[in-house]
């Protein structure tokens, strides 16, 4: 009789599964319970029916399988549709300690069964540390340690993290095939879990569990004996993780009008959160607006800026959409209003990679932010704030064509260094790390003075 396949993909609506890692003893089907050394492993509960495993790879980000969120919203900009709880640093779930948080946003990889889960708070300190991604792929015959909170031979919902040893059978450009054993099998609840190698005594994340035959797992047909698994490679994705983490943008701006810049955080879940300047620290975040998840990088629907356009000493929200329009949403103290149109024709000025880049700062000294246009021919023009629009502009400086993106010679910024109420031009040259300030002379910026080397 033909053996019925139990090759279960991690898209199970009941529970996704993750990798079980570490050397597996002979007395445990899916590995041995472990309480030390894997403080970065996370238990992820999606709603009240699905669970999987993940790994803390940055202070506020857990990497897991995208298939863990089948049936839930998995958008690059939105929150999970189902309440999602993430427990990190607690290998025994019956105990206290570690960090228990809600997931605020999901960022899936475009081509692999992976998603980065954004936590509500950063995890810092020596007790829980992110695991680094490996820089070289799994090799045939290599033994990897897998870890997960999934089912065992006898438990539907284990409370302890289990680990086991798997052997690399083969790999493709995006996946790793692993051989399990009678004592190491990937089960439901293990999806998204890590496959690890040890380098100089420290773990590195090589791949993430995607799917498995589940041979020997509780609830699987006893006739199914296959214990292999297929993982998703991550050894070539350090750049992707870094890019996602960097999408959350912090901008200094005086939101409350007290003369001190607050910190404005554009979160990847679309919220604009203000941390007020308390003099010696920044206060807890307050959400002033939401729905801007596709406005962080400038490569999607647009870009946001924060500057005092109205002249009341409080920074307003400036919305630059990819249709080229500029709208100003006035700061109302605890929120930004619905906005009014100020300018048009700037669709190719969002990232600096096309026709140029825009900045907003008070160049004229009238306490209202002007529009600074940095074109790819290297010219800097100032369009004066006229109260409800920006004028046609005047030329102020030239020679800055290789300072648009920050990936060539450097980047430009604008702020008042001299204290005269007029924004000067900061030139950050990346080759030597120098930051020079070119003073605002009323109609041009002077030759500059080096202020610091970073």
PDB file of N, CA, C and O in Angstrom, residues 362-365 396 418 420 422-425 438-446:
ATOM      1  N   UNK A 362      14.006  76.603   7.754  1.00  0.00           N
ATOM      2  CA  UNK A 362      13.826  78.056   7.699  1.00  0.00           C
ATOM      3  C   UNK A 362      15.114  78.701   7.212  1.00  0.00           C
ATOM      4  O   UNK A 362      16.045  78.940   7.989  1.00  0.00           O
ATOM      5  N   UNK A 363      15.172  79.006   5.930  1.00  0.00           N
ATOM      6  CA  UNK A 363      16.358  79.615   5.333  1.00  0.00           C
ATOM      7  C   UNK A 363      16.327  81.141   5.475  1.00  0.00           C
ATOM      8  O   UNK A 363      17.357  81.800   5.653  1.00  0.00           O
ATOM      9  N   UNK A 364      15.135  81.729   5.413  1.00  0.00           N
ATOM     10  CA  UNK A 364      15.022  83.186   5.363  1.00  0.00           C
ATOM     11  C   UNK A 364      14.978  83.848   6.733  1.00  0.00           C
ATOM     12  O   UNK A 364      15.070  85.072   6.832  1.00  0.00           O
ATOM     13  N   UNK A 365      14.799  83.060   7.807  1.00  0.00           N
ATOM     14  CA  UNK A 365      14.791  83.628   9.145  1.00  0.00           C
ATOM     15  C   UNK A 365      13.478  84.241   9.559  1.00  0.00           C
ATOM     16  O   UNK A 365      13.436  85.046  10.503  1.00  0.00           O
ATOM     17  N   UNK A 396      21.060  79.104  -4.745  1.00  0.00           N
ATOM     18  CA  UNK A 396      21.906  79.405  -3.587  1.00  0.00           C
ATOM     19  C   UNK A 396      23.283  78.739  -3.647  1.00  0.00           C
ATOM     20  O   UNK A 396      24.238  79.266  -3.094  1.00  0.00           O
ATOM     21  N   UNK A 418      24.394  78.627  13.740  1.00  0.00           N
ATOM     22  CA  UNK A 418      24.930  79.885  14.267  1.00  0.00           C
ATOM     23  C   UNK A 418      24.001  80.568  15.258  1.00  0.00           C
ATOM     24  O   UNK A 418      24.404  81.511  15.939  1.00  0.00           O
ATOM     25  N   UNK A 420      21.249  82.283  14.521  1.00  0.00           N
ATOM     26  CA  UNK A 420      20.668  83.524  14.012  1.00  0.00           C
ATOM     27  C   UNK A 420      19.261  83.325  13.472  1.00  0.00           C
ATOM     28  O   UNK A 420      18.679  84.243  12.874  1.00  0.00           O
ATOM     29  N   UNK A 422      18.382  81.326  11.063  1.00  0.00           N
ATOM     30  CA  UNK A 422      18.383  80.932   9.657  1.00  0.00           C
ATOM     31  C   UNK A 422      19.172  79.630   9.492  1.00  0.00           C
ATOM     32  O   UNK A 422      20.303  79.512   9.990  1.00  0.00           O
ATOM     33  N   UNK A 423      18.599  78.681   8.771  1.00  0.00           N
ATOM     34  CA  UNK A 423      19.229  77.377   8.615  1.00  0.00           C
ATOM     35  C   UNK A 423      20.489  77.473   7.764  1.00  0.00           C
ATOM     36  O   UNK A 423      20.507  78.119   6.712  1.00  0.00           O
ATOM     37  N   UNK A 424      21.544  76.818   8.232  1.00  0.00           N
ATOM     38  CA  UNK A 424      22.793  76.692   7.497  1.00  0.00           C
ATOM     39  C   UNK A 424      22.833  75.325   6.808  1.00  0.00           C
ATOM     40  O   UNK A 424      21.966  74.475   7.024  1.00  0.00           O
ATOM     41  N   UNK A 425      23.836  75.098   5.978  1.00  0.00           N
ATOM     42  CA  UNK A 425      23.969  73.830   5.268  1.00  0.00           C
ATOM     43  C   UNK A 425      25.081  72.995   5.882  1.00  0.00           C
ATOM     44  O   UNK A 425      26.224  73.430   5.989  1.00  0.00           O
ATOM     45  N   UNK A 438      28.302  75.196   6.276  1.00  0.00           N
ATOM     46  CA  UNK A 438      28.374  76.350   5.384  1.00  0.00           C
ATOM     47  C   UNK A 438      27.326  77.350   5.845  1.00  0.00           C
ATOM     48  O   UNK A 438      26.127  77.097   5.734  1.00  0.00           O
ATOM     49  N   UNK A 439      27.775  78.485   6.352  1.00  0.00           N
ATOM     50  CA  UNK A 439      26.892  79.456   6.992  1.00  0.00           C
ATOM     51  C   UNK A 439      25.979  80.139   5.974  1.00  0.00           C
ATOM     52  O   UNK A 439      26.399  80.498   4.863  1.00  0.00           O
ATOM     53  N   UNK A 440      24.720  80.306   6.383  1.00  0.00           N
ATOM     54  CA  UNK A 440      23.718  81.021   5.601  1.00  0.00           C
ATOM     55  C   UNK A 440      24.050  82.507   5.574  1.00  0.00           C
ATOM     56  O   UNK A 440      24.054  83.185   6.610  1.00  0.00           O
ATOM     57  N   UNK A 441      24.341  83.029   4.369  1.00  0.00           N
ATOM     58  CA  UNK A 441      24.742  84.422   4.219  1.00  0.00           C
ATOM     59  C   UNK A 441      23.613  85.298   3.668  1.00  0.00           C
ATOM     60  O   UNK A 441      23.839  86.435   3.269  1.00  0.00           O
ATOM     61  N   UNK A 442      22.400  84.769   3.665  1.00  0.00           N
ATOM     62  CA  UNK A 442      21.263  85.572   3.214  1.00  0.00           C
ATOM     63  C   UNK A 442      20.799  85.255   1.818  1.00  0.00           C
ATOM     64  O   UNK A 442      19.603  85.189   1.551  1.00  0.00           O
ATOM     65  N   UNK A 443      21.756  85.026   0.911  1.00  0.00           N
ATOM     66  CA  UNK A 443      21.417  84.644  -0.465  1.00  0.00           C
ATOM     67  C   UNK A 443      22.282  83.484  -0.965  1.00  0.00           C
ATOM     68  O   UNK A 443      22.130  83.052  -2.102  1.00  0.00           O
ATOM     69  N   UNK A 444      23.192  83.032  -0.126  1.00  0.00           N
ATOM     70  CA  UNK A 444      24.068  81.917  -0.489  1.00  0.00           C
ATOM     71  C   UNK A 444      24.658  81.327   0.791  1.00  0.00           C
ATOM     72  O   UNK A 444      24.509  81.882   1.894  1.00  0.00           O
ATOM     73  N   UNK A 445      25.327  80.173   0.663  1.00  0.00           N
ATOM     74  CA  UNK A 445      26.046  79.546   1.777  1.00  0.00           C
ATOM     75  C   UNK A 445      27.533  79.776   1.552  1.00  0.00           C
ATOM     76  O   UNK A 445      28.032  79.628   0.425  1.00  0.00           O
ATOM     77  N   UNK A 446      28.275  80.110   2.610  1.00  0.00           N
ATOM     78  CA  UNK A 446      29.690  80.418   2.433  1.00  0.00           C
ATOM     79  C   UNK A 446      30.524  79.146   2.234  1.00  0.00           C
ATOM     80  O   UNK A 446      29.994  78.043   2.111  1.00  0.00           O
TER      81      UNK A 446
END
